Each structure stands twice: as structure tokens, then as C-alpha cells.
PDB file of C-alpha atoms and ligand atoms in Angstrom:
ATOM      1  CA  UNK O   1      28.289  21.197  19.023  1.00  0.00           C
ATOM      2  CA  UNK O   2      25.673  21.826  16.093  1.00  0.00           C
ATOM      3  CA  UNK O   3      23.001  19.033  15.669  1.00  0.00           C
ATOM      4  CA  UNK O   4      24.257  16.796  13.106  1.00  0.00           C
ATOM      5  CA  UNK O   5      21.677  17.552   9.749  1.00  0.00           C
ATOM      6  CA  UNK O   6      19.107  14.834  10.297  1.00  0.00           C
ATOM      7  CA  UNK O   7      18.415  12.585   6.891  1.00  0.00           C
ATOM      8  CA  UNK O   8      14.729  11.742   6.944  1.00  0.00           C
ATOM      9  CA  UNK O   9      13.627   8.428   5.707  1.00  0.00           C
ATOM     10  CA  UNK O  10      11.916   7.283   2.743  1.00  0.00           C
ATOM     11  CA  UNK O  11       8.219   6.895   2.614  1.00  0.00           C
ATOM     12  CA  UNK O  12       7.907   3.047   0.131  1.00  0.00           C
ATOM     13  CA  UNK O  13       4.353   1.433  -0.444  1.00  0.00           C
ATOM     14  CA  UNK O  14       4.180  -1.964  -2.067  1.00  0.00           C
ATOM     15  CA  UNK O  15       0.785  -2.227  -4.277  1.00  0.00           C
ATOM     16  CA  UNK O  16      -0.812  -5.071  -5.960  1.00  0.00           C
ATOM     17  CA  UNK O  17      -4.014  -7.373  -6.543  1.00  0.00           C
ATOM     18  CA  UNK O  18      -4.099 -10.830  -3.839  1.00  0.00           C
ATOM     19  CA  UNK O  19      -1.245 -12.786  -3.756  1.00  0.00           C
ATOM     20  CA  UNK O  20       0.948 -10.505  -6.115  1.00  0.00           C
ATOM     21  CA  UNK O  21       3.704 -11.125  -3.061  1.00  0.00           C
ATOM     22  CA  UNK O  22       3.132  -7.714  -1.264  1.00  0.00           C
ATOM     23  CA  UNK O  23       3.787  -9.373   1.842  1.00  0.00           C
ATOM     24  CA  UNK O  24       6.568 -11.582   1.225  1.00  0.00           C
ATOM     25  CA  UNK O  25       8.358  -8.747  -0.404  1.00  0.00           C
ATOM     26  CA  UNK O  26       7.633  -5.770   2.080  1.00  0.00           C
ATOM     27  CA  UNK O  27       9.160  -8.760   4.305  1.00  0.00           C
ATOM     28  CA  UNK O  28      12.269  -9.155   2.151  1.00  0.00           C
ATOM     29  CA  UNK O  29      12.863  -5.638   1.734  1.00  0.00           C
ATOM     30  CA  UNK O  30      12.917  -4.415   5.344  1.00  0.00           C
ATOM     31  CA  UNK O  31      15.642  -7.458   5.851  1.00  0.00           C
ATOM     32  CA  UNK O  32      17.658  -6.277   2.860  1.00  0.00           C
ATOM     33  CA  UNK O  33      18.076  -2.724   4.609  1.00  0.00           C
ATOM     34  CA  UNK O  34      18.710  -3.202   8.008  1.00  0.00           C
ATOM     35  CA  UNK O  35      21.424  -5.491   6.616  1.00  0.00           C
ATOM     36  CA  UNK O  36      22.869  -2.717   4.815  1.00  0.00           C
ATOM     37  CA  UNK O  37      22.832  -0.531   7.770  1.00  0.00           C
ATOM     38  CA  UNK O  38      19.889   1.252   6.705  1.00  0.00           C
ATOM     39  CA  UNK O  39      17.063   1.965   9.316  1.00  0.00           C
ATOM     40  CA  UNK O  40      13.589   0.479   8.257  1.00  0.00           C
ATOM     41  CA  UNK O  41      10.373  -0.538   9.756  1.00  0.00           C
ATOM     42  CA  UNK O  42       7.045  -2.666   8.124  1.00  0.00           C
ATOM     43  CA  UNK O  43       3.801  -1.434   8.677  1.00  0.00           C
ATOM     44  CA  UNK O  44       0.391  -2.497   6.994  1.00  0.00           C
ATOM     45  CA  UNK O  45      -2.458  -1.304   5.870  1.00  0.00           C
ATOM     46  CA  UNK O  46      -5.263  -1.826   7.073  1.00  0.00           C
ATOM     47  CA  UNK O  47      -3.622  -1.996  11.055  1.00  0.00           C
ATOM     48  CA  UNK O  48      -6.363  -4.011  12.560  1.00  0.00           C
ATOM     49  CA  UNK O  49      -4.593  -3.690  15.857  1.00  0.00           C
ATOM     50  CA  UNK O  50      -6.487  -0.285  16.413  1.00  0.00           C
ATOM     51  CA  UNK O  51      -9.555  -0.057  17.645  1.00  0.00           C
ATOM     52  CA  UNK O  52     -10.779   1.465  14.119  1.00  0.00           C
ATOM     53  CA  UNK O  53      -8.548  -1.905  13.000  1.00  0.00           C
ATOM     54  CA  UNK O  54     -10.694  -4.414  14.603  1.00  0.00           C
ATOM     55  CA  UNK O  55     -14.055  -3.302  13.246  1.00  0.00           C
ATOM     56  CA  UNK O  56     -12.363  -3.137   9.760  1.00  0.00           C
ATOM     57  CA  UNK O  57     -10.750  -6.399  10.449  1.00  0.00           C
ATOM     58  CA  UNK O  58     -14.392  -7.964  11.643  1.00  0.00           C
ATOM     59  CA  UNK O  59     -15.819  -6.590   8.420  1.00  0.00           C
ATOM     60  CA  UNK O  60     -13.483  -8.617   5.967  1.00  0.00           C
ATOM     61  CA  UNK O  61     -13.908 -11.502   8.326  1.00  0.00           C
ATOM     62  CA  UNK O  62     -17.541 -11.265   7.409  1.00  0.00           C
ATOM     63  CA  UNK O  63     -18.199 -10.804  11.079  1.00  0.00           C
ATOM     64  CA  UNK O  64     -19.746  -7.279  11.066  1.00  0.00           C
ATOM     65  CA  UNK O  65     -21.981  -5.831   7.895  1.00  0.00           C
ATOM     66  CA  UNK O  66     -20.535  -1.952   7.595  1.00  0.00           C
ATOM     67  CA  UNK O  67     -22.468   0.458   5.229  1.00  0.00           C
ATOM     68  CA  UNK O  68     -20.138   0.880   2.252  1.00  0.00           C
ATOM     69  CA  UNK O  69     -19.223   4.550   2.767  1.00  0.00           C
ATOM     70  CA  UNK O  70     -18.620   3.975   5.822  1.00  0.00           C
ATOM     71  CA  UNK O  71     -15.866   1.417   5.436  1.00  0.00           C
ATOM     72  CA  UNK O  72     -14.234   3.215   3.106  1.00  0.00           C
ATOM     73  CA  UNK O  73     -13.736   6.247   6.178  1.00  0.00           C
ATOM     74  CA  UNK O  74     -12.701   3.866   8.258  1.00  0.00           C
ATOM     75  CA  UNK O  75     -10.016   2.562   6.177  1.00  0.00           C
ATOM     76  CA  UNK O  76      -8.987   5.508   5.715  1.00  0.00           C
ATOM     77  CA  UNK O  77      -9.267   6.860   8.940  1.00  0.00           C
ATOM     78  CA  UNK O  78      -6.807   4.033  10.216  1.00  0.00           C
ATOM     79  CA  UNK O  79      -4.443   5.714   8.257  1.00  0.00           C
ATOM     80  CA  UNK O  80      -4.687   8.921   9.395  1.00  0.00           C
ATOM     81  CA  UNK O  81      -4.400   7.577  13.243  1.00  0.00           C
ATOM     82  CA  UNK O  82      -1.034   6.583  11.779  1.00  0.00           C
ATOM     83  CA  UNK O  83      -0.177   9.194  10.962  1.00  0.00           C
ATOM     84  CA  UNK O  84       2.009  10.612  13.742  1.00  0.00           C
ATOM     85  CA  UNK O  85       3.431   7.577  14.217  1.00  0.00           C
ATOM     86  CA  UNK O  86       4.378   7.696  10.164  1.00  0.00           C
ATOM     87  CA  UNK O  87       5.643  11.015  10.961  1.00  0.00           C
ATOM     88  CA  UNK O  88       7.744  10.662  13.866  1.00  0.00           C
ATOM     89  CA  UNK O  89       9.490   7.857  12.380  1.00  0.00           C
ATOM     90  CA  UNK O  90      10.679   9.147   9.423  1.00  0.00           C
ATOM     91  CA  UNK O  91      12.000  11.973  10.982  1.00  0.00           C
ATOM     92  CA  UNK O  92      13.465   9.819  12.671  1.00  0.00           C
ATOM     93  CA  UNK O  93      15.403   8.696   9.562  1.00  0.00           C
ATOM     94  CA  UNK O  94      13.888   5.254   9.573  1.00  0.00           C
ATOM     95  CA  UNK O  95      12.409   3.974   6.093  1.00  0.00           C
ATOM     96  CA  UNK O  96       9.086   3.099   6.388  1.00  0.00           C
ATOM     97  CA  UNK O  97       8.122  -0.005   4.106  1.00  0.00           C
ATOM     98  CA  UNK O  98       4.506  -0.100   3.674  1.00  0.00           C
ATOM     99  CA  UNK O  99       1.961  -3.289   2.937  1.00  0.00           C
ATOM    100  CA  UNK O 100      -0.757  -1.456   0.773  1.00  0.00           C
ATOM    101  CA  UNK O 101      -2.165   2.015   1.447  1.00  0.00           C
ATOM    102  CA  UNK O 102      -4.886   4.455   0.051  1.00  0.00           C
ATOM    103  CA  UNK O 103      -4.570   2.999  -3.501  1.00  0.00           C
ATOM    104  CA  UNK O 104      -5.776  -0.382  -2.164  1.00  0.00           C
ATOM    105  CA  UNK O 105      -8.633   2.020  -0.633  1.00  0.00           C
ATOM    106  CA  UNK O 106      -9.328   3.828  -3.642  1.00  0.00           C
ATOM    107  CA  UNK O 107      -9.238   0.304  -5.791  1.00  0.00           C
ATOM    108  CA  UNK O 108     -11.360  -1.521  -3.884  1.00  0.00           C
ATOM    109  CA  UNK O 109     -14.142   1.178  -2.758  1.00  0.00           C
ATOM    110  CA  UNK O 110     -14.216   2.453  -6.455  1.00  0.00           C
ATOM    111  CA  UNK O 111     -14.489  -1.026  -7.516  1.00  0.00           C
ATOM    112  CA  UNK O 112     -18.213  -1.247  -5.869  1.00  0.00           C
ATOM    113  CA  UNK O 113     -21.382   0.202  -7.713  1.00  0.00           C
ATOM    114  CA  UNK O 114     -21.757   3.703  -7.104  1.00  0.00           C
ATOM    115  CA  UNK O 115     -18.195   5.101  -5.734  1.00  0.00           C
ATOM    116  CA  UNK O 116     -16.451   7.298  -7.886  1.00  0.00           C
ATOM    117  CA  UNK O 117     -12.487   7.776  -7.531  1.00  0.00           C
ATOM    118  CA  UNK O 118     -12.627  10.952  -6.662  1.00  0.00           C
ATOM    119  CA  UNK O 119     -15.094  10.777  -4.208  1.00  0.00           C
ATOM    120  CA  UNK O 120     -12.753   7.462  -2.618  1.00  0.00           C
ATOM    121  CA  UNK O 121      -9.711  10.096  -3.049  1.00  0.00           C
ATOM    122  CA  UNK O 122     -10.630  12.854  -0.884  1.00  0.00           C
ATOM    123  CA  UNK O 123     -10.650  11.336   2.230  1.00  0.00           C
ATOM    124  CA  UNK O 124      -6.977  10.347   2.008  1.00  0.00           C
ATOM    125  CA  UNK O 125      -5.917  13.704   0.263  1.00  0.00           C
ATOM    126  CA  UNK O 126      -3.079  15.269   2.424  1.00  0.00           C
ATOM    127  CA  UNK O 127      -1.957  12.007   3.832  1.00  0.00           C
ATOM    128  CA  UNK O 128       1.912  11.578   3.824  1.00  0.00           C
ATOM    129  CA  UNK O 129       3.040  11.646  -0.225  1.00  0.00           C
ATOM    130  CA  UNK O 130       5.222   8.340  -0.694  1.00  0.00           C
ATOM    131  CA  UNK O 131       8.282   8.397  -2.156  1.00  0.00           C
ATOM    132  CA  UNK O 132       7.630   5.146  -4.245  1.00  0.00           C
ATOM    133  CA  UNK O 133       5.174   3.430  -4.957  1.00  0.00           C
ATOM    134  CA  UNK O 134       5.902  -0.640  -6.044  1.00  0.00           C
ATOM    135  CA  UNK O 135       2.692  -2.007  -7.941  1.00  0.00           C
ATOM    136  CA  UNK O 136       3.547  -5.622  -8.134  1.00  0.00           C
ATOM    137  CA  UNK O 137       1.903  -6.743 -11.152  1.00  0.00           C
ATOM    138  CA  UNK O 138       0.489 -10.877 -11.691  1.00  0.00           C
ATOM    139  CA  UNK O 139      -2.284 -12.016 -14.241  1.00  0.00           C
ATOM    140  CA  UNK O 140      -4.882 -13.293 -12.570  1.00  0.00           C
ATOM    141  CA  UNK O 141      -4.046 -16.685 -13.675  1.00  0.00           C
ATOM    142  CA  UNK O 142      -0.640 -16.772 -12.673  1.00  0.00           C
ATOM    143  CA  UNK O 143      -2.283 -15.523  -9.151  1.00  0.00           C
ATOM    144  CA  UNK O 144      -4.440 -18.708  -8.925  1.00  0.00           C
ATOM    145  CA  UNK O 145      -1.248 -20.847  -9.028  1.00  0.00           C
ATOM    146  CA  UNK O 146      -0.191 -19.634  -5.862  1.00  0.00           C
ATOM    147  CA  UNK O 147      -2.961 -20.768  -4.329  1.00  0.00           C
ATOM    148  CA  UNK O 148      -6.769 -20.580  -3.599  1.00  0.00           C
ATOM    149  CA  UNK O 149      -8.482 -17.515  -2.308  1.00  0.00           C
ATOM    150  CA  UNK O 150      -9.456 -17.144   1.343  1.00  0.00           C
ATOM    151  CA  UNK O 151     -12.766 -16.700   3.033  1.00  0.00           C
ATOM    152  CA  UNK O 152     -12.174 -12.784   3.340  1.00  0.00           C
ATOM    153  CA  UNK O 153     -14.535 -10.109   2.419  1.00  0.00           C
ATOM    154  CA  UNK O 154     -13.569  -9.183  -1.651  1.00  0.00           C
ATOM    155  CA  UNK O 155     -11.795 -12.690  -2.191  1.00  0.00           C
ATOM    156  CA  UNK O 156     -13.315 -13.209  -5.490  1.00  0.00           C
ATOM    157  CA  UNK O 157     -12.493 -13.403  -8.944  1.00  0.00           C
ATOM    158  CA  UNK O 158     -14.753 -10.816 -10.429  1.00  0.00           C
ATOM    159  CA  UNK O 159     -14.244  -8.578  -7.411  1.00  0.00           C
ATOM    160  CA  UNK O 160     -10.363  -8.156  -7.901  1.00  0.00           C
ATOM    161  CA  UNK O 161     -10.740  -8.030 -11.697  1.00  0.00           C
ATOM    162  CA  UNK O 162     -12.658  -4.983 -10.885  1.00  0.00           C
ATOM    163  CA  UNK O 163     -10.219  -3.651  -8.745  1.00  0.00           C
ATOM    164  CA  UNK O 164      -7.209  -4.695 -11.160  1.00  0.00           C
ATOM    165  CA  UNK O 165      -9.128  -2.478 -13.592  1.00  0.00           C
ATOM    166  CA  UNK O 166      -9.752   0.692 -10.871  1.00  0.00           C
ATOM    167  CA  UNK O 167      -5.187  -0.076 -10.175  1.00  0.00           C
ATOM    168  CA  UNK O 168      -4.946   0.642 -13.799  1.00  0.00           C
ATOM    169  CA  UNK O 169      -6.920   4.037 -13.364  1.00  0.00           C
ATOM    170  CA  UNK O 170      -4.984   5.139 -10.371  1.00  0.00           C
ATOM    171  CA  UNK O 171      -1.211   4.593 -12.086  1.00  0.00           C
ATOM    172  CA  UNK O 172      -2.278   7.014 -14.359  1.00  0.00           C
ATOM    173  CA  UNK O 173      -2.056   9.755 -11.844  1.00  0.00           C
ATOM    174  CA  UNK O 174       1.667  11.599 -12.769  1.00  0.00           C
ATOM    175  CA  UNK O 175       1.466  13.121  -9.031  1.00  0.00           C
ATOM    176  CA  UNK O 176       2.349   9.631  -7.832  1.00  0.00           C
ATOM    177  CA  UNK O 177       5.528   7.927  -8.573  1.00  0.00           C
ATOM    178  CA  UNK O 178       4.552   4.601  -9.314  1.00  0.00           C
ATOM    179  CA  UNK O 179       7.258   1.824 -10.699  1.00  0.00           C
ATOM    180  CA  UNK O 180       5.677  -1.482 -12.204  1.00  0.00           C
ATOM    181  CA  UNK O 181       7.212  -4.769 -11.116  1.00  0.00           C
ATOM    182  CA  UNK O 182       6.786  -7.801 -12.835  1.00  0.00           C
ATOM    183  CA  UNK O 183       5.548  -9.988 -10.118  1.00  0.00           C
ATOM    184  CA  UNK O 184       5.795 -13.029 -12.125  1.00  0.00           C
ATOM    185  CA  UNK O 185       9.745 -13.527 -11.568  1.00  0.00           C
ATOM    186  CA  UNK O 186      10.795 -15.708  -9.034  1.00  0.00           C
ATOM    187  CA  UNK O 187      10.820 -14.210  -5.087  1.00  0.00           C
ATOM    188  CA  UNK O 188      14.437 -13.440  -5.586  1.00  0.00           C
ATOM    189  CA  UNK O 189      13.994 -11.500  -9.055  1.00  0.00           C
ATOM    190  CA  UNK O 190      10.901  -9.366  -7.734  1.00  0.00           C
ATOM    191  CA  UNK O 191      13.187  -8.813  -4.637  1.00  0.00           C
ATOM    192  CA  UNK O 192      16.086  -7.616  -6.500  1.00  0.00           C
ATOM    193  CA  UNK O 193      14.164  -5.005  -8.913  1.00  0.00           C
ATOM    194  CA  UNK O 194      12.601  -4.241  -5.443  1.00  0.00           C
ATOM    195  CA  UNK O 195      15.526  -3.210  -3.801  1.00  0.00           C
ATOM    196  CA  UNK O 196      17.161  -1.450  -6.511  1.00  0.00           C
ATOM    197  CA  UNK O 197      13.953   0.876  -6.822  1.00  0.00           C
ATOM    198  CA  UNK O 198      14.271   1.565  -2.967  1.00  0.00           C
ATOM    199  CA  UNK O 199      17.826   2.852  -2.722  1.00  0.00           C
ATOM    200  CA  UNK O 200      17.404   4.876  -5.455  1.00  0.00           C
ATOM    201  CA  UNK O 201      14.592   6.924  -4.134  1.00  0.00           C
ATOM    202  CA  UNK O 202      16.065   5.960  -0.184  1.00  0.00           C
ATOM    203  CA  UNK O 203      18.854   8.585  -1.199  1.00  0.00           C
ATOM    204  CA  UNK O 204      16.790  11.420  -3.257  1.00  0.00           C
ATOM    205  CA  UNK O 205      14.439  11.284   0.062  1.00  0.00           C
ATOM    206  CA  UNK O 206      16.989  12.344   2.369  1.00  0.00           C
ATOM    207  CA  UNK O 207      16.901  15.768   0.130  1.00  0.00           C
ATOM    208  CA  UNK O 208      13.321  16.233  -0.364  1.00  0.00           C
ATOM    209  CA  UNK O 209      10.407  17.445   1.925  1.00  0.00           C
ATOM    210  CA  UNK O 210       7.469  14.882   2.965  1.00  0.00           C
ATOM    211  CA  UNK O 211       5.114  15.395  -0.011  1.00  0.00           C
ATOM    212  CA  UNK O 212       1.161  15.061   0.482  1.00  0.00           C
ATOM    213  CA  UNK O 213      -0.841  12.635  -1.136  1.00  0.00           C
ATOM    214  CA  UNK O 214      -2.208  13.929  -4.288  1.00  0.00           C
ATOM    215  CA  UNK O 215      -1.431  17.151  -4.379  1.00  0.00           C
ATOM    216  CA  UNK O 216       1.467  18.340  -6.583  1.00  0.00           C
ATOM    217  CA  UNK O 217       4.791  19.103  -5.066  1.00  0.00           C
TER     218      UNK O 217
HETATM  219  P1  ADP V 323       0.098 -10.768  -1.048  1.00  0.00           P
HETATM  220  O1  ADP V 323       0.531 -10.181   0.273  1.00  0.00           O
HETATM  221  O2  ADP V 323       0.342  -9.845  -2.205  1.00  0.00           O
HETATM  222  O3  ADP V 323      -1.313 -11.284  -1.056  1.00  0.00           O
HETATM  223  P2  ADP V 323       1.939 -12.942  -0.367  1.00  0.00           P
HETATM  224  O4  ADP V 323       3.277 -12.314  -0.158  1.00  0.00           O
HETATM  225  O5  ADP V 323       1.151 -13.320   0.843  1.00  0.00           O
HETATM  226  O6  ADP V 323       1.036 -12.041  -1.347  1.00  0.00           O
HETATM  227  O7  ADP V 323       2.158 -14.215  -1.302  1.00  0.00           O
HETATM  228  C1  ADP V 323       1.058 -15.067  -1.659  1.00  0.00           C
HETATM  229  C2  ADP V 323       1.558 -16.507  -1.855  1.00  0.00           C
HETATM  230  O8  ADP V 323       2.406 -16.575  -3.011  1.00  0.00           O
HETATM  231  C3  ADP V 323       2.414 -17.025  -0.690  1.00  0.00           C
HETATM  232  O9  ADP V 323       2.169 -18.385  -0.536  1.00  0.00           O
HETATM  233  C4  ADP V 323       3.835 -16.768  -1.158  1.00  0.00           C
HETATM  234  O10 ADP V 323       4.754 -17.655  -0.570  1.00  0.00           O
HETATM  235  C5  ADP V 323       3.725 -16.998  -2.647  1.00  0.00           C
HETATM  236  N1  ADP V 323       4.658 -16.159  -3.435  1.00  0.00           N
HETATM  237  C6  ADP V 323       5.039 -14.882  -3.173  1.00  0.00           C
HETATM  238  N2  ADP V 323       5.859 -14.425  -4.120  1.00  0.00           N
HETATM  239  C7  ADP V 323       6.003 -15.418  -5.020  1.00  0.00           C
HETATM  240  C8  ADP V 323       6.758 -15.553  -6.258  1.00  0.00           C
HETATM  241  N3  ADP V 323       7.491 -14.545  -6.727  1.00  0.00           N
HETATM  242  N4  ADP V 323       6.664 -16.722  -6.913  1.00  0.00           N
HETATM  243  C9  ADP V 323       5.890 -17.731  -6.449  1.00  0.00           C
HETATM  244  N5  ADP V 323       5.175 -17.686  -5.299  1.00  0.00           N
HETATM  245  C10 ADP V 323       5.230 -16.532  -4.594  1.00  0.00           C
HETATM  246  N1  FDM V 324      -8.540  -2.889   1.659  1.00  0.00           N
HETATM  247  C1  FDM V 324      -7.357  -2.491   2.126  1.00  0.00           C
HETATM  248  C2  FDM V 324      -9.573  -1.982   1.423  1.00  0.00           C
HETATM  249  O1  FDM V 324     -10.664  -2.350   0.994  1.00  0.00           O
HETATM  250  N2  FDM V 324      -9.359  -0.651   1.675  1.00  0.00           N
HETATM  251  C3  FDM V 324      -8.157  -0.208   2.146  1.00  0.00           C
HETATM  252  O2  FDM V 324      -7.997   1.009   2.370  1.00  0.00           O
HETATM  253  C4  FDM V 324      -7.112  -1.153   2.380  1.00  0.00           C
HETATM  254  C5  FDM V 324      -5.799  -0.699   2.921  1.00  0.00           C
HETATM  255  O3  FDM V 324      -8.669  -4.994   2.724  1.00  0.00           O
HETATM  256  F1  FDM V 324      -9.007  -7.068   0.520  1.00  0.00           F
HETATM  257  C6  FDM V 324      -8.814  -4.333   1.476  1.00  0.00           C
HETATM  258  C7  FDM V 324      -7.864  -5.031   0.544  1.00  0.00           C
HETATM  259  C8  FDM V 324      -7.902  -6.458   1.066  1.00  0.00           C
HETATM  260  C9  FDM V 324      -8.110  -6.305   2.549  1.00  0.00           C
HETATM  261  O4  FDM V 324      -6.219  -7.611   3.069  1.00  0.00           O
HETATM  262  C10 FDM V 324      -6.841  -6.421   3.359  1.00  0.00           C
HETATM  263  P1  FDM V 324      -4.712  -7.933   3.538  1.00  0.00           P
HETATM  264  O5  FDM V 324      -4.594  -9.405   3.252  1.00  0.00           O
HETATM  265  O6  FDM V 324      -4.660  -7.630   5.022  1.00  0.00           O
HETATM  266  O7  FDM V 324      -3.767  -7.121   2.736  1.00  0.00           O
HETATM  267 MG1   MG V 325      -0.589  -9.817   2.020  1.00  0.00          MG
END
């Protein structure tokens, strides 16, 4: 008997400045399609349970000092450990729901003194294209309702207004398919517009070869 055609998965990356409700909602999503019958899997970025992860995750502890090109390779270079992984799984057919990826890299490197975006880009060129890409967008003040920020590395108001600023730059990019969501609604509303987004582009993936990142199809 012929090997039944095998549907890939979607690749879906939720965006956004501190407590937009990436989390919750990458959360909320994977739940929503496994209950539909539809295979899906959370991952995060960055995975400090690498070894490249734990000197990443010392540095935003404030536990290490890295030099600030250097960071930025490792971030990225946590991704690309992933990659297989990434890979494998969406052949697979599994949707892969993703908790920030090179954008947050590019935002937040570019957002320091002397980093340009293209220099930030071209270590994560030719990474796995996403299908979707959420940016879940809150005004800062709305933000600071949900409460205080943490001790982290880059938890600071003038730090993420920077990198609200470098987001902006990014979604400009036509080679991406970004979708704003208003991240001001309450968990269900963001959840739903969420949701809707992801089965749309869950069924135009099945079709469609893995893009890479920034490079046109
Ligand atoms: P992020 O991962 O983007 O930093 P989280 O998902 O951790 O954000 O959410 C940050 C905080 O805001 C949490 O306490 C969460 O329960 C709360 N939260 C998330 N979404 C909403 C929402 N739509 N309305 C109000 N509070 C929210
Ligand atoms: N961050 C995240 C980067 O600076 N570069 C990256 O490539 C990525 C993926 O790490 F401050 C920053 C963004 C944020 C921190 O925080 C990770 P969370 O709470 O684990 O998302
Ligand atoms: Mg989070």
C-alpha cells in the first residue's frame, strides 16, 4: 500500500513586548488544538534547558556578564540547535506553537547602542520561515497593570520602549507574515482571534514547503 501523503504542520510564533500574554496564549492555543484533534507542541525561545540555554539563562539572571555580540549568537545559536528537532516534528505533521523567536532577537539586540538590524538578522537568516507570526500588541501602560517587572536582564521601561520601537521596524518586513492582535481584550478575546489566525494558516501549511527566514519564497 502507498504511504498515505504526509500533511506537514504549521510553523506559529507568538511575538510581543513583557507581559503582552505570549505565554498564557501559546498555552491556550496548544490546548485549543489538541482538542480539535489537531497535533501541536509548545516550545520557547530562548530554551535554557541546553547547554547554550543555561549560559543565556545565567545572563538574564544577571548571573554571568556576556559581551553583547556574543549574546546575541548565542540566542541565536539556541535556535539553530533546534532546529532538527523543529524539523522533524513538523514533518511529523505536528504544529509547532512557538513562545518568541528571532524577532525577539533582532528587537532586543538592535535595541542596544551600536547593533544594526541587519547585522542582528543575519545570523538567523535561513532558519525555518514561520507560517504566522502573532505580535500581541499592549501599551506600555496597560502592561504595567498586569503587574510589576521582574529582576531579569532588559526588565525596564526604557529598555522595552526601545525594543517596542525596533518590533515596529521588523513588521515592516512583507517577507514575514505578521498578524497584529490586540492584546488588550480579555484572555478569552486574544485567544479567540488567536485561534482563528492559526487554522487558517494550519490548513494553507499542509500545501506549502517550509519557507526560510527572510528570504523570499
Ligand atoms: P508574556 O509571556 O507575554 O510576558 P504572560 O502570558 O506571562 O505574558 O502574562 C503576563 C501576566 O498578565 C500574567 O499574570 C497573566 O496572567 C496576565 N495576562 C495575560 N493575558 C492577559 C489578558 N488578556 N488580560 C489581563 N491579564 C492577562
Ligand atoms: N530575548 C529573547 C533576547 O534578548 N534574544 C532572543 O533571541 C530571545 C528569544 O530574553 F527579555 C530576551 C527577551 C526576554 C528574555 O524572556 C526572555 P522570557 O520571559 O523567557 O520570554
Ligand atoms: Mg512569557
Amino acid at each position: 500500500m502507498a504511504a498515505m501523503a504526509s500533511k506537514r504542520g504549521a510553523l506559529i510564533v507568538l511575538e510581543g513586548v513583557d507581559r503582552a500574554g505570549k505565554t498564557t496564549q501559546c498555552k491556550k492555543l496548544v490546548q485549543a488544538l489538541l482538542q480539535s484533534g489537531l497535533p501541536a507542541e509548545m516550545m520557547r525561545f530562548p530554551d535554557r534547558s541546553t547547554t547554550i540555554g543555561q549560559l543565556i539563562s545565567a545572563y538574564l539572571e544577571k548571573k554571568s556578564e556576556l559581551e553583547d555580540h556574543t549574546v546575541h549568537l548565542l540566542f541565536s545559536a539556541n535556535r539553530w540547535e533546534l532546529v532538527p528537532v523543529m524539523k522533524k516534528k513538523l514533518e511529523q505533521g505536528i504544529t509547532l506553537v512557538v513562545d518568541r523567536y528571532a524577532f525577539s532577537g533582532v528587537a532586543f539586540t538592535s535595541a542596544k547602542p551600536g547593533f544594526s538590524l541587519d547585522w542582528c538578522m543575519k545570523p538567523d537568516t535561513g532558519l525555518p520561515q514561520p507560517d504566522l507570526v502573532m505580535f500581541l500588541q499592549l501599551n506600555p501602560d496597560e502592561a504595567a497593570l498586569r503587574g510589576q517587572f521582574g529582576a531579569e536582564r532588559y526588565e525596564t521601561s526604557a529598555f522595552q520602549k526601545a525594543v517596542q520601537e525596533k518590533f515596529e521596524q521588523l513588521m515592516k518586513d512583507q517577507t514575514v507574515n505578521w498578524k497584529i492582535i490586540n492584546a488588550s481584550q480579555n484572555i478569552e478575546g486574544v485567544h479567540d482571534d488567536i485561534r482563528t489566525h492559526s487554522l487558517n494558516v494550519i490548513n494553507k501549511a499542509q500545501t506549502m514547503p517550509l519557507g526560510e527566514l527572510w528570504k523570499r519564497a
